[in-house]
mmCIF file of N, CA, C and O in Angstrom:
data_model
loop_
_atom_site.group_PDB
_atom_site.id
_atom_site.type_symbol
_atom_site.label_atom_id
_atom_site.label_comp_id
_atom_site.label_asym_id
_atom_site.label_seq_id
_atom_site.Cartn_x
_atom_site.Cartn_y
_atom_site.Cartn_z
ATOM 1 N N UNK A 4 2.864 19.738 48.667
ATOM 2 C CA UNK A 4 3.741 19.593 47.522
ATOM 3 C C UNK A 4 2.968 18.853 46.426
ATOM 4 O O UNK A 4 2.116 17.970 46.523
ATOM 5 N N UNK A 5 3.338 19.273 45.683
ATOM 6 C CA UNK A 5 2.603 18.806 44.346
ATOM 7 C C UNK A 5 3.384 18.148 43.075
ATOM 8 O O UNK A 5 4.204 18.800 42.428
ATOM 9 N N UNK A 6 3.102 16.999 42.825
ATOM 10 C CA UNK A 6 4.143 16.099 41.650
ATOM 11 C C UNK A 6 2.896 16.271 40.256
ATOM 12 O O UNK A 6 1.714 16.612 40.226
ATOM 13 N N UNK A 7 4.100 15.749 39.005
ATOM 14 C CA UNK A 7 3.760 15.673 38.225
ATOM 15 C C UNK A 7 3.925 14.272 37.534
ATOM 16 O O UNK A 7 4.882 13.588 37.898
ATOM 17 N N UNK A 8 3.110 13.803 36.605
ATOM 18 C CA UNK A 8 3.159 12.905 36.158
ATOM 19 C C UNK A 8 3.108 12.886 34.466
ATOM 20 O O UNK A 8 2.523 13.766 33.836
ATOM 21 N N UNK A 9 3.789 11.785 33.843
ATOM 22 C CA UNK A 9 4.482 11.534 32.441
ATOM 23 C C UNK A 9 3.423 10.595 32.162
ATOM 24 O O UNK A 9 3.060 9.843 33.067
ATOM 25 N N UNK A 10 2.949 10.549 31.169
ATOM 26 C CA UNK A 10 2.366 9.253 30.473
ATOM 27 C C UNK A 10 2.854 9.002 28.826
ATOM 28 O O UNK A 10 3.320 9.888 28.110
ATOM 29 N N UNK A 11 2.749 8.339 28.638
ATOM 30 C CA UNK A 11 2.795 8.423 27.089
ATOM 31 C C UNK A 11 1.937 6.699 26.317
ATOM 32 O O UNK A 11 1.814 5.569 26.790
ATOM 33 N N UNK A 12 1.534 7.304 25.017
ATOM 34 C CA UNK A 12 0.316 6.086 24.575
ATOM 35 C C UNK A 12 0.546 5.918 22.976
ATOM 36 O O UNK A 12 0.923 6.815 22.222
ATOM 37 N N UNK A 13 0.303 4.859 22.695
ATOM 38 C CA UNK A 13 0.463 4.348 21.564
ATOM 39 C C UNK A 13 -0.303 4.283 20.520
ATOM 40 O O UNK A 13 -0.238 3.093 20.213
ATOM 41 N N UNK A 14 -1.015 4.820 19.747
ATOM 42 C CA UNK A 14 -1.897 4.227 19.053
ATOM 43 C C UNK A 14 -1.071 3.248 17.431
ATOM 44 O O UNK A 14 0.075 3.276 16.981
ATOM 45 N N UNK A 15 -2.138 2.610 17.053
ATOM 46 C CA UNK A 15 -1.892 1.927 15.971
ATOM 47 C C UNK A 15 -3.154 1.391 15.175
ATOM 48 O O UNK A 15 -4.058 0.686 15.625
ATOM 49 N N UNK A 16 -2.994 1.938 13.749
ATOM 50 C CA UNK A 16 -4.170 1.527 13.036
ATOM 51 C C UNK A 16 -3.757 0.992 11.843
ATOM 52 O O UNK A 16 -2.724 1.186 11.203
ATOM 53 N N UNK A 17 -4.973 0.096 11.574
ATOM 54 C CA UNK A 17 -4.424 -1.439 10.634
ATOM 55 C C UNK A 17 -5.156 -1.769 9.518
ATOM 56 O O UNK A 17 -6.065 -2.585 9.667
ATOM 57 N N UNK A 18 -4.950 -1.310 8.444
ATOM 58 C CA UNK A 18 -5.958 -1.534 7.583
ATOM 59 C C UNK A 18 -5.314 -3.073 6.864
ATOM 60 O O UNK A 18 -4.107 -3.186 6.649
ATOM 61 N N UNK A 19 -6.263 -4.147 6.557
ATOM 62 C CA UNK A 19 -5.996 -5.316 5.544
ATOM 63 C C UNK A 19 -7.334 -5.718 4.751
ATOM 64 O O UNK A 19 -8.560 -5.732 4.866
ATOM 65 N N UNK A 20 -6.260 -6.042 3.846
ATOM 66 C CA UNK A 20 -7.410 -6.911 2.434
ATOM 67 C C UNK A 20 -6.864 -7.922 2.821
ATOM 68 O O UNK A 20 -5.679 -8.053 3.129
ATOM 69 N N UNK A 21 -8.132 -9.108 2.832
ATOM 70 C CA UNK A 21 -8.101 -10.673 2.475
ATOM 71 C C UNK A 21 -8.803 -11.147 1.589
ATOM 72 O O UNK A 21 -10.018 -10.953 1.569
ATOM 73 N N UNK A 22 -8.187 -11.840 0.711
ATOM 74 C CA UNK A 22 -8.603 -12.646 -0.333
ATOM 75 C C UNK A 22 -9.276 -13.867 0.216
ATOM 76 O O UNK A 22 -8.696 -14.886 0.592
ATOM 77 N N UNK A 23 -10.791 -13.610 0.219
ATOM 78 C CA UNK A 23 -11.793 -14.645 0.605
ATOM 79 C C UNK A 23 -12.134 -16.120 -0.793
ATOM 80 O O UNK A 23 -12.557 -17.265 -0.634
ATOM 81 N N UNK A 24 -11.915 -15.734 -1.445
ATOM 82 C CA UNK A 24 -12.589 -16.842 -2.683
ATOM 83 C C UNK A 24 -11.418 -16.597 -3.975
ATOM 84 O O UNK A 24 -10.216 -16.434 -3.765
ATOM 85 N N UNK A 25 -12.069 -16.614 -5.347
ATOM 86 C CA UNK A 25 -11.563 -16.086 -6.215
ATOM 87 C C UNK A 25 -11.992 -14.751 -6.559
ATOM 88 O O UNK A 25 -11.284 -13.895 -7.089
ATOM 89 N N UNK A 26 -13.401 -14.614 -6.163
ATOM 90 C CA UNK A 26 -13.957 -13.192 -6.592
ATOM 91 C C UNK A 26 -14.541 -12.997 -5.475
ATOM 92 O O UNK A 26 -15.769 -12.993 -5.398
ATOM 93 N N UNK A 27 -13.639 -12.778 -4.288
ATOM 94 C CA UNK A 27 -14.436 -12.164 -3.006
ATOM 95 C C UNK A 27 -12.901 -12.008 -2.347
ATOM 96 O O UNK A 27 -11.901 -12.719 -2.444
ATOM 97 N N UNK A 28 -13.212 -10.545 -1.511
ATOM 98 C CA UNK A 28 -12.202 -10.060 -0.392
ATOM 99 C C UNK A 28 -12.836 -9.462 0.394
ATOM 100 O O UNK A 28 -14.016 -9.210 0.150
ATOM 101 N N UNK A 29 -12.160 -9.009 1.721
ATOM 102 C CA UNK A 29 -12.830 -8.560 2.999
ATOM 103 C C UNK A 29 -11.533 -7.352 3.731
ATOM 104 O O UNK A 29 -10.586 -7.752 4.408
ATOM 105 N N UNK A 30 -11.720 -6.268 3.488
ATOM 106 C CA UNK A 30 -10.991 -5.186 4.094
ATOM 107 C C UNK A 30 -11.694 -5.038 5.234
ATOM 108 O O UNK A 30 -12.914 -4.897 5.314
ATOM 109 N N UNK A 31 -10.550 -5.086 6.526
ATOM 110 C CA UNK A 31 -10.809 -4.318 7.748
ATOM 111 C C UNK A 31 -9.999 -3.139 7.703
ATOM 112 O O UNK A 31 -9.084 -2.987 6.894
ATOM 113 N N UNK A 32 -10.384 -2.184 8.699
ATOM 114 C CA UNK A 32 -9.807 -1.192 9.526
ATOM 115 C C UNK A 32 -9.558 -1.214 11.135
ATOM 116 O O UNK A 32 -10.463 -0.607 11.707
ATOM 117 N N UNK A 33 -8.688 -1.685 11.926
ATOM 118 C CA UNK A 33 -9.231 -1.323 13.190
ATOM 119 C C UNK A 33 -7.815 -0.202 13.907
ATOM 120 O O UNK A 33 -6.732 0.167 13.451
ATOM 121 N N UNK A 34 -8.536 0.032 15.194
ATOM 122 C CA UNK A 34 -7.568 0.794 15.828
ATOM 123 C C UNK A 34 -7.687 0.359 17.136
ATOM 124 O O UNK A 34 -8.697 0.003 17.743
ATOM 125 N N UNK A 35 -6.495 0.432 17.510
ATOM 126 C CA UNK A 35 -5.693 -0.276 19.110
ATOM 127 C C UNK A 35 -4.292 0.932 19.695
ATOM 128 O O UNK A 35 -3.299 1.536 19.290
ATOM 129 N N UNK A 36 -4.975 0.735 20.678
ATOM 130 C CA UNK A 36 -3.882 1.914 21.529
ATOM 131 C C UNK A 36 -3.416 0.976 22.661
ATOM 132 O O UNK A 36 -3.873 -0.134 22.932
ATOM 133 N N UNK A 37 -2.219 1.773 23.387
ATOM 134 C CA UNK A 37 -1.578 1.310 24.740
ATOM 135 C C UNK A 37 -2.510 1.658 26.008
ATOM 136 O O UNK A 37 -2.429 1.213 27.153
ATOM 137 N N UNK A 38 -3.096 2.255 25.659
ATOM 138 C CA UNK A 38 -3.869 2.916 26.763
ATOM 139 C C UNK A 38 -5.098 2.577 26.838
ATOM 140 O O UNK A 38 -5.639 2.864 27.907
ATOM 141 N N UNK A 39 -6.049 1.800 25.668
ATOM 142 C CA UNK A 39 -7.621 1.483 25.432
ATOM 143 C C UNK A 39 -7.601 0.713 26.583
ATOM 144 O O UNK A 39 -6.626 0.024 26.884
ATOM 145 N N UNK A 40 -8.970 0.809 27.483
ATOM 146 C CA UNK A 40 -8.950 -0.867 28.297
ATOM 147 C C UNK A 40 -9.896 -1.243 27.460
ATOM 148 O O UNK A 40 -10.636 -0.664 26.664
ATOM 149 N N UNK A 41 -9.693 -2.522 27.858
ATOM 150 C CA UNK A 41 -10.727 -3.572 27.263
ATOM 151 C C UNK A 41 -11.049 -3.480 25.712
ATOM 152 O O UNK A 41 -12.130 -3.428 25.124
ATOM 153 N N UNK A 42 -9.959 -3.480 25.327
ATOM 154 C CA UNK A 42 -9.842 -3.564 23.726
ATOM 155 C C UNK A 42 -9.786 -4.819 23.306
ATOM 156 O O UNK A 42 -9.027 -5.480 24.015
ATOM 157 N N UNK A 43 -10.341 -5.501 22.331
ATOM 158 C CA UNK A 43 -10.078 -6.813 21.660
ATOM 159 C C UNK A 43 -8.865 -7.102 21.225
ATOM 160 O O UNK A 43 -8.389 -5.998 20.962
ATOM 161 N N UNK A 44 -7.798 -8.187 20.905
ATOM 162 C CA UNK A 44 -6.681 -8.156 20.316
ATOM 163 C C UNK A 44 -6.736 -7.266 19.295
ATOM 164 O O UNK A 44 -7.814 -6.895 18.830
ATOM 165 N N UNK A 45 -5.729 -6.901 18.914
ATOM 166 C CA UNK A 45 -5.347 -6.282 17.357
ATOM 167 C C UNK A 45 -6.573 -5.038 16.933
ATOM 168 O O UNK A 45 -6.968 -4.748 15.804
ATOM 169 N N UNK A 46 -6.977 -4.472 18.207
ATOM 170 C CA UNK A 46 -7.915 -3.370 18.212
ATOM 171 C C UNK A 46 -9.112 -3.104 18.196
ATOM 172 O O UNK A 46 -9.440 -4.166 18.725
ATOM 173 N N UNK A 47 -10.255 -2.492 18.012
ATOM 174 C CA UNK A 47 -11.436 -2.347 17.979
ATOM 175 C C UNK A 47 -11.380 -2.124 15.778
ATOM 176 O O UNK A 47 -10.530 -1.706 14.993
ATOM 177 N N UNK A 48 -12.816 -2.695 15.634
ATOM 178 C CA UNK A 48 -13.095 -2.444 14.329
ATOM 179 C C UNK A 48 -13.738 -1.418 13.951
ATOM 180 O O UNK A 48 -14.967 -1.481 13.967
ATOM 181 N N UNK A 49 -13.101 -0.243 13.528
ATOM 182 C CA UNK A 49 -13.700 0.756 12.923
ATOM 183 C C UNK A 49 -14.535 0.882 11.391
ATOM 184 O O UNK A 49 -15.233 1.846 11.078
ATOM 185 N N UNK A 50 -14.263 -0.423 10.466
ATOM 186 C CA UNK A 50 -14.513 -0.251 9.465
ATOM 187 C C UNK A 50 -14.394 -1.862 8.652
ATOM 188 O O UNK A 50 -13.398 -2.583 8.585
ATOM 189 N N UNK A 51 -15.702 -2.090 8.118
ATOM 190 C CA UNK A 51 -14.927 -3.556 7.557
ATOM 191 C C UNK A 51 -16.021 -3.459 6.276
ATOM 192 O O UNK A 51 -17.148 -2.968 6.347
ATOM 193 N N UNK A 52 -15.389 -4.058 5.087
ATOM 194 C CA UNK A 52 -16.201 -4.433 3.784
ATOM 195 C C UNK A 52 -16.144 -5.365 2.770
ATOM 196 O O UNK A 52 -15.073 -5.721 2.278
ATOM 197 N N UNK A 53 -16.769 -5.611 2.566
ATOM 198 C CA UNK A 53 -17.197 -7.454 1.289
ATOM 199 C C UNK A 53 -16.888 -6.457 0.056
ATOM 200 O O UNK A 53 -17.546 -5.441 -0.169
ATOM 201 N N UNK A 54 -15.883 -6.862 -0.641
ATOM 202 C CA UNK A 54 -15.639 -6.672 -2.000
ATOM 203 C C UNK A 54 -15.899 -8.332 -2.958
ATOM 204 O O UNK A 54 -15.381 -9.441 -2.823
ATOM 205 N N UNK A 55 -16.989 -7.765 -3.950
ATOM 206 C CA UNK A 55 -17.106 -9.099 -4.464
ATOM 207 C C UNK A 55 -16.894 -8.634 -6.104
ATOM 208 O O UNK A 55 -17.536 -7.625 -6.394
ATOM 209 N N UNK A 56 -16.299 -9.072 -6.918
ATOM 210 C CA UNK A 56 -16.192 -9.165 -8.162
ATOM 211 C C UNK A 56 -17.430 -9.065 -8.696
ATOM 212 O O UNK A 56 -18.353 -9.664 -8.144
ATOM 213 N N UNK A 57 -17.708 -8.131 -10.102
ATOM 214 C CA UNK A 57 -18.963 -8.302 -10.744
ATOM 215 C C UNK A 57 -18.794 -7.942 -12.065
ATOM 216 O O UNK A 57 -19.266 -7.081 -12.807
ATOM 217 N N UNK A 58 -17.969 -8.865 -12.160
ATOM 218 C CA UNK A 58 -17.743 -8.869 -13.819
ATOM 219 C C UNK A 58 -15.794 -8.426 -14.038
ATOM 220 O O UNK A 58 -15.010 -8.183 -13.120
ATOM 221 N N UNK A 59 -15.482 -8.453 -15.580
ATOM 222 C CA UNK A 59 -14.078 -8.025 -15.498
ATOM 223 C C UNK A 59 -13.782 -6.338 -14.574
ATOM 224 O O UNK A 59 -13.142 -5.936 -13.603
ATOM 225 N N UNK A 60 -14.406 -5.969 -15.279
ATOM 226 C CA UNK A 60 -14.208 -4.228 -14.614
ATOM 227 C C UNK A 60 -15.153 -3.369 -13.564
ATOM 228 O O UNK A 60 -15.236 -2.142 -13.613
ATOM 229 N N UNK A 61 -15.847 -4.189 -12.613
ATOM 230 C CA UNK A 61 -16.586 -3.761 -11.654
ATOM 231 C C UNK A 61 -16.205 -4.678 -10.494
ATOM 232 O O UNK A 61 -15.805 -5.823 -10.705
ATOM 233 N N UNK A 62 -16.369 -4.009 -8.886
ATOM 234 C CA UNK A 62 -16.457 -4.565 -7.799
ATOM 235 C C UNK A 62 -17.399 -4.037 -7.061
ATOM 236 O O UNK A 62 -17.294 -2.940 -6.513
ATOM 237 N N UNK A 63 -18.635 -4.968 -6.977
ATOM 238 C CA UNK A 63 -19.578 -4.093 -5.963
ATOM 239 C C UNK A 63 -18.646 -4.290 -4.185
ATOM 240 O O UNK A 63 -18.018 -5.333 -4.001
ATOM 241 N N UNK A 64 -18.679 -3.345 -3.204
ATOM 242 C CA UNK A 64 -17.806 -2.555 -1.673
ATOM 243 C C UNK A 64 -19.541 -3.040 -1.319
ATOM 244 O O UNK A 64 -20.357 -3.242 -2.219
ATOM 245 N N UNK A 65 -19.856 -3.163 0.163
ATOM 246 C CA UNK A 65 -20.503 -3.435 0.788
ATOM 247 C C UNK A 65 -19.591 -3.257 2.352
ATOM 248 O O UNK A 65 -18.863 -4.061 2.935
ATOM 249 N N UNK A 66 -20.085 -1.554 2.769
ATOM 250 C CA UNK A 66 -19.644 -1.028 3.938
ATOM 251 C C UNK A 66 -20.285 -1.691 5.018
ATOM 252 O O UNK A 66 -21.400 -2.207 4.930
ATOM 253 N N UNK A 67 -19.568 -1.676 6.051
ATOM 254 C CA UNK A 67 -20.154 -2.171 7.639
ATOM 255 C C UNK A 67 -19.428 -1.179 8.296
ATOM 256 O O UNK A 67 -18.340 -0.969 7.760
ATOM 257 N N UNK A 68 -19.732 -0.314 9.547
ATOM 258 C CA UNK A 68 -18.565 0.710 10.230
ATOM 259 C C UNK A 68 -20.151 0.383 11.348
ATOM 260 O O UNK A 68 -21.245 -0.180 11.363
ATOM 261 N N UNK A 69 -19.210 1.232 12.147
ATOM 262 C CA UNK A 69 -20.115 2.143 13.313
ATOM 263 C C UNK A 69 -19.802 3.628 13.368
ATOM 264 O O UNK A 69 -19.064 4.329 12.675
ATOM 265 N N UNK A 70 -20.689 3.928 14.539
ATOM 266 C CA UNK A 70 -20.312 5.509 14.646
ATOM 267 C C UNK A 70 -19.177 6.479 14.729
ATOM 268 O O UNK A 70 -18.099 6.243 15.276
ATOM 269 N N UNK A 71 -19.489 7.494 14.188
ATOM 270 C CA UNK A 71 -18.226 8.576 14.054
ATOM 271 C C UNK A 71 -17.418 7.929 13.473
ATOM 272 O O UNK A 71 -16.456 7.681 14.201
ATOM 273 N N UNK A 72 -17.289 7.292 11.927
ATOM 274 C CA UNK A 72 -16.077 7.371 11.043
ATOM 275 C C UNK A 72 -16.799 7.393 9.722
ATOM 276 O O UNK A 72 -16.895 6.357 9.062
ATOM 277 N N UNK A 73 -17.233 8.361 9.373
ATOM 278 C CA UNK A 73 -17.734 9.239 7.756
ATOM 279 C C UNK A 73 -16.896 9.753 7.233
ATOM 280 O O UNK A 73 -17.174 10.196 6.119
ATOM 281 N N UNK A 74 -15.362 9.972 7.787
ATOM 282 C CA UNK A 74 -14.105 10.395 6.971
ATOM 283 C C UNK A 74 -13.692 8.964 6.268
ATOM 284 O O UNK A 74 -13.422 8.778 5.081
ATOM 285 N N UNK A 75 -13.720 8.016 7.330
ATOM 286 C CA UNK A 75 -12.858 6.829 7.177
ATOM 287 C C UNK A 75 -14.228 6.294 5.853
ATOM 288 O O UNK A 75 -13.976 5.302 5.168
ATOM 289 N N UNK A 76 -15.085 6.773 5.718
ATOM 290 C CA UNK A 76 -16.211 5.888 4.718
ATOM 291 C C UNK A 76 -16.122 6.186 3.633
ATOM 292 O O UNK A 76 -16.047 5.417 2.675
ATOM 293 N N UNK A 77 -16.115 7.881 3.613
ATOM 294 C CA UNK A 77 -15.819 8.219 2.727
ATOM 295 C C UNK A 77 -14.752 8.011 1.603
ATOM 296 O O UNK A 77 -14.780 7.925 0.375
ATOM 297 N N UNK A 78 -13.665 7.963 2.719
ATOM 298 C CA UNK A 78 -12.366 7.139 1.751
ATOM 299 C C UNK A 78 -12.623 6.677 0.877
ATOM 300 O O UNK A 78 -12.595 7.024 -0.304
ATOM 301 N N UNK A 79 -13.042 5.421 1.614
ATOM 302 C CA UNK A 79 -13.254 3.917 1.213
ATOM 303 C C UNK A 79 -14.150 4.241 -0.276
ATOM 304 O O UNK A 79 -13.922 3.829 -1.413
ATOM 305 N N UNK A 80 -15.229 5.130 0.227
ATOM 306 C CA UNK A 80 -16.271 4.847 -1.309
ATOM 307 C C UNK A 80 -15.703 5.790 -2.292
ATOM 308 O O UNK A 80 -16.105 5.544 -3.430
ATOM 309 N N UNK A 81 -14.821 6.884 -2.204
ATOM 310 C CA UNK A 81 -13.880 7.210 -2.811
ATOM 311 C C UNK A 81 -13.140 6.438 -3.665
ATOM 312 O O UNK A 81 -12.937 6.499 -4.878
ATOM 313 N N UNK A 82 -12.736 5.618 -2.703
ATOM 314 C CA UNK A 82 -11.356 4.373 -3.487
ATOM 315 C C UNK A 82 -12.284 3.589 -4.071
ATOM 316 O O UNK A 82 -11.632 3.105 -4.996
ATOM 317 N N UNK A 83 -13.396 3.130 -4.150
ATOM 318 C CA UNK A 83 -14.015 2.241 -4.913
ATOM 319 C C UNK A 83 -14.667 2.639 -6.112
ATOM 320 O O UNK A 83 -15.103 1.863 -6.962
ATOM 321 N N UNK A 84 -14.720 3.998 -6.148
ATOM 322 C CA UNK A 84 -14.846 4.761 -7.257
ATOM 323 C C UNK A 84 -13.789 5.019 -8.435
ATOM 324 O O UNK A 84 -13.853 5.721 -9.444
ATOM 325 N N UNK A 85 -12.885 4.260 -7.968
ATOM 326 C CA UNK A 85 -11.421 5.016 -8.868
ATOM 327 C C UNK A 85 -10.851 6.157 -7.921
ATOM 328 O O UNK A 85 -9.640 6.298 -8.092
ATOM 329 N N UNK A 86 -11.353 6.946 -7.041
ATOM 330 C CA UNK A 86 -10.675 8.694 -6.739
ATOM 331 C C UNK A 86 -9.552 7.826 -5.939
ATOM 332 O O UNK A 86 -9.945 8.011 -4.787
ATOM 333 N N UNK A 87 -8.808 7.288 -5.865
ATOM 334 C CA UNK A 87 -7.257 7.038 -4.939
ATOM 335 C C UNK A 87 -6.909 8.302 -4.223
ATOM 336 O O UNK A 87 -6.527 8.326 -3.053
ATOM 337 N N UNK A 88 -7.036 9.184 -4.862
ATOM 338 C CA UNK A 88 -6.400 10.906 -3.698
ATOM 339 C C UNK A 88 -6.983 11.021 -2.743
ATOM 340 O O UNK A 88 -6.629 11.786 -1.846
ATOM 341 N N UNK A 89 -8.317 10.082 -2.683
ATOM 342 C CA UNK A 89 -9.245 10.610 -1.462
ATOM 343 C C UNK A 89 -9.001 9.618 -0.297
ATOM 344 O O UNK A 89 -9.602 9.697 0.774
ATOM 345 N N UNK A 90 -8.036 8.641 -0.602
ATOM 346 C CA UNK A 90 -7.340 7.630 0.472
ATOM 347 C C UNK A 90 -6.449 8.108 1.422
ATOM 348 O O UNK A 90 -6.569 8.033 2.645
ATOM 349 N N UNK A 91 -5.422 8.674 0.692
ATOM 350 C CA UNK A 91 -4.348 9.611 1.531
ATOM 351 C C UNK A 91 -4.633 10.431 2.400
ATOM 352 O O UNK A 91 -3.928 10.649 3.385
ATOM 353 N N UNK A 92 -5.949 11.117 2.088
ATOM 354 C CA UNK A 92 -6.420 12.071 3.105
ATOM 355 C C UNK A 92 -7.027 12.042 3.807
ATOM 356 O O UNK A 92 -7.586 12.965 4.399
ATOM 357 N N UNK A 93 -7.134 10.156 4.040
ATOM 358 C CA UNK A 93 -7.655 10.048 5.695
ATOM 359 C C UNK A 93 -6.967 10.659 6.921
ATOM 360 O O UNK A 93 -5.770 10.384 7.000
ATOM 361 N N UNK A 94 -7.436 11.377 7.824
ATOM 362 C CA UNK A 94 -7.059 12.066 8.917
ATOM 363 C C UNK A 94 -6.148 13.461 8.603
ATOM 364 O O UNK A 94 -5.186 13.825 9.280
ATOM 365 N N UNK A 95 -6.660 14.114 7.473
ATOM 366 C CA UNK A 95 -6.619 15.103 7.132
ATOM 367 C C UNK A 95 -4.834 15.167 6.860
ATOM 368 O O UNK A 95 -4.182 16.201 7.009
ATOM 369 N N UNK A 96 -4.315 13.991 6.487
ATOM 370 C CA UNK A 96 -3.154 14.542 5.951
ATOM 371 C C UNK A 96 -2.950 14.723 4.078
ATOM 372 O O UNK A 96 -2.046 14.064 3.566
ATOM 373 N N UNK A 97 -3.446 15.234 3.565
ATOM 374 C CA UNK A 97 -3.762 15.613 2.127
ATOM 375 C C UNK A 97 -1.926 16.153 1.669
ATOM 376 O O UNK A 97 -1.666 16.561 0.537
#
């Protein structure tokens, strides 16, 4: 006889800006599931960057990621460009 089995899993992904100084912030990305083992609290870091002020109308982004997230980078240098449309369409929901 043969059974079947149900699972079901959670994921959750977290993007934040922190305001480090007056002219400095620090965006993460991470992602955390019900099911990861050995995940760090509040998820693994997929994506993190130093935004520093450089002048009234510029912010130099200074990316940090690891492998396999060039969608999630792209975003990002998207959004630091001005393109905002290219935010939404992380994970291909456009």
């Amino acid at each position: 006889m043969s059974g079947s089995q149900l699972s079901s899993s959670r994921d959750v992904y977290v993007m934040t800006v922190d305001k480090t100084s007056s002219s400095r912030a620090e965006m993460t990305y991470r992602m955390g599931g019900s099911n990861m083992a050995f995940q760090p609290e509040g998820g693994f870091f997929r994506l993190a960057a130093d935004l520093e002020a450089q002048g009234a109308k510029a912010t130099k982004v200074t990316i940090y990621h690891g492998p396999l997230s060039s969608t999630l980078i792209n975003a990002v240098t998207e959004w630091s460009k001005g393109n905002t449309g290219s935010c939404q369409g992380y994970g291909g929901n456009r």
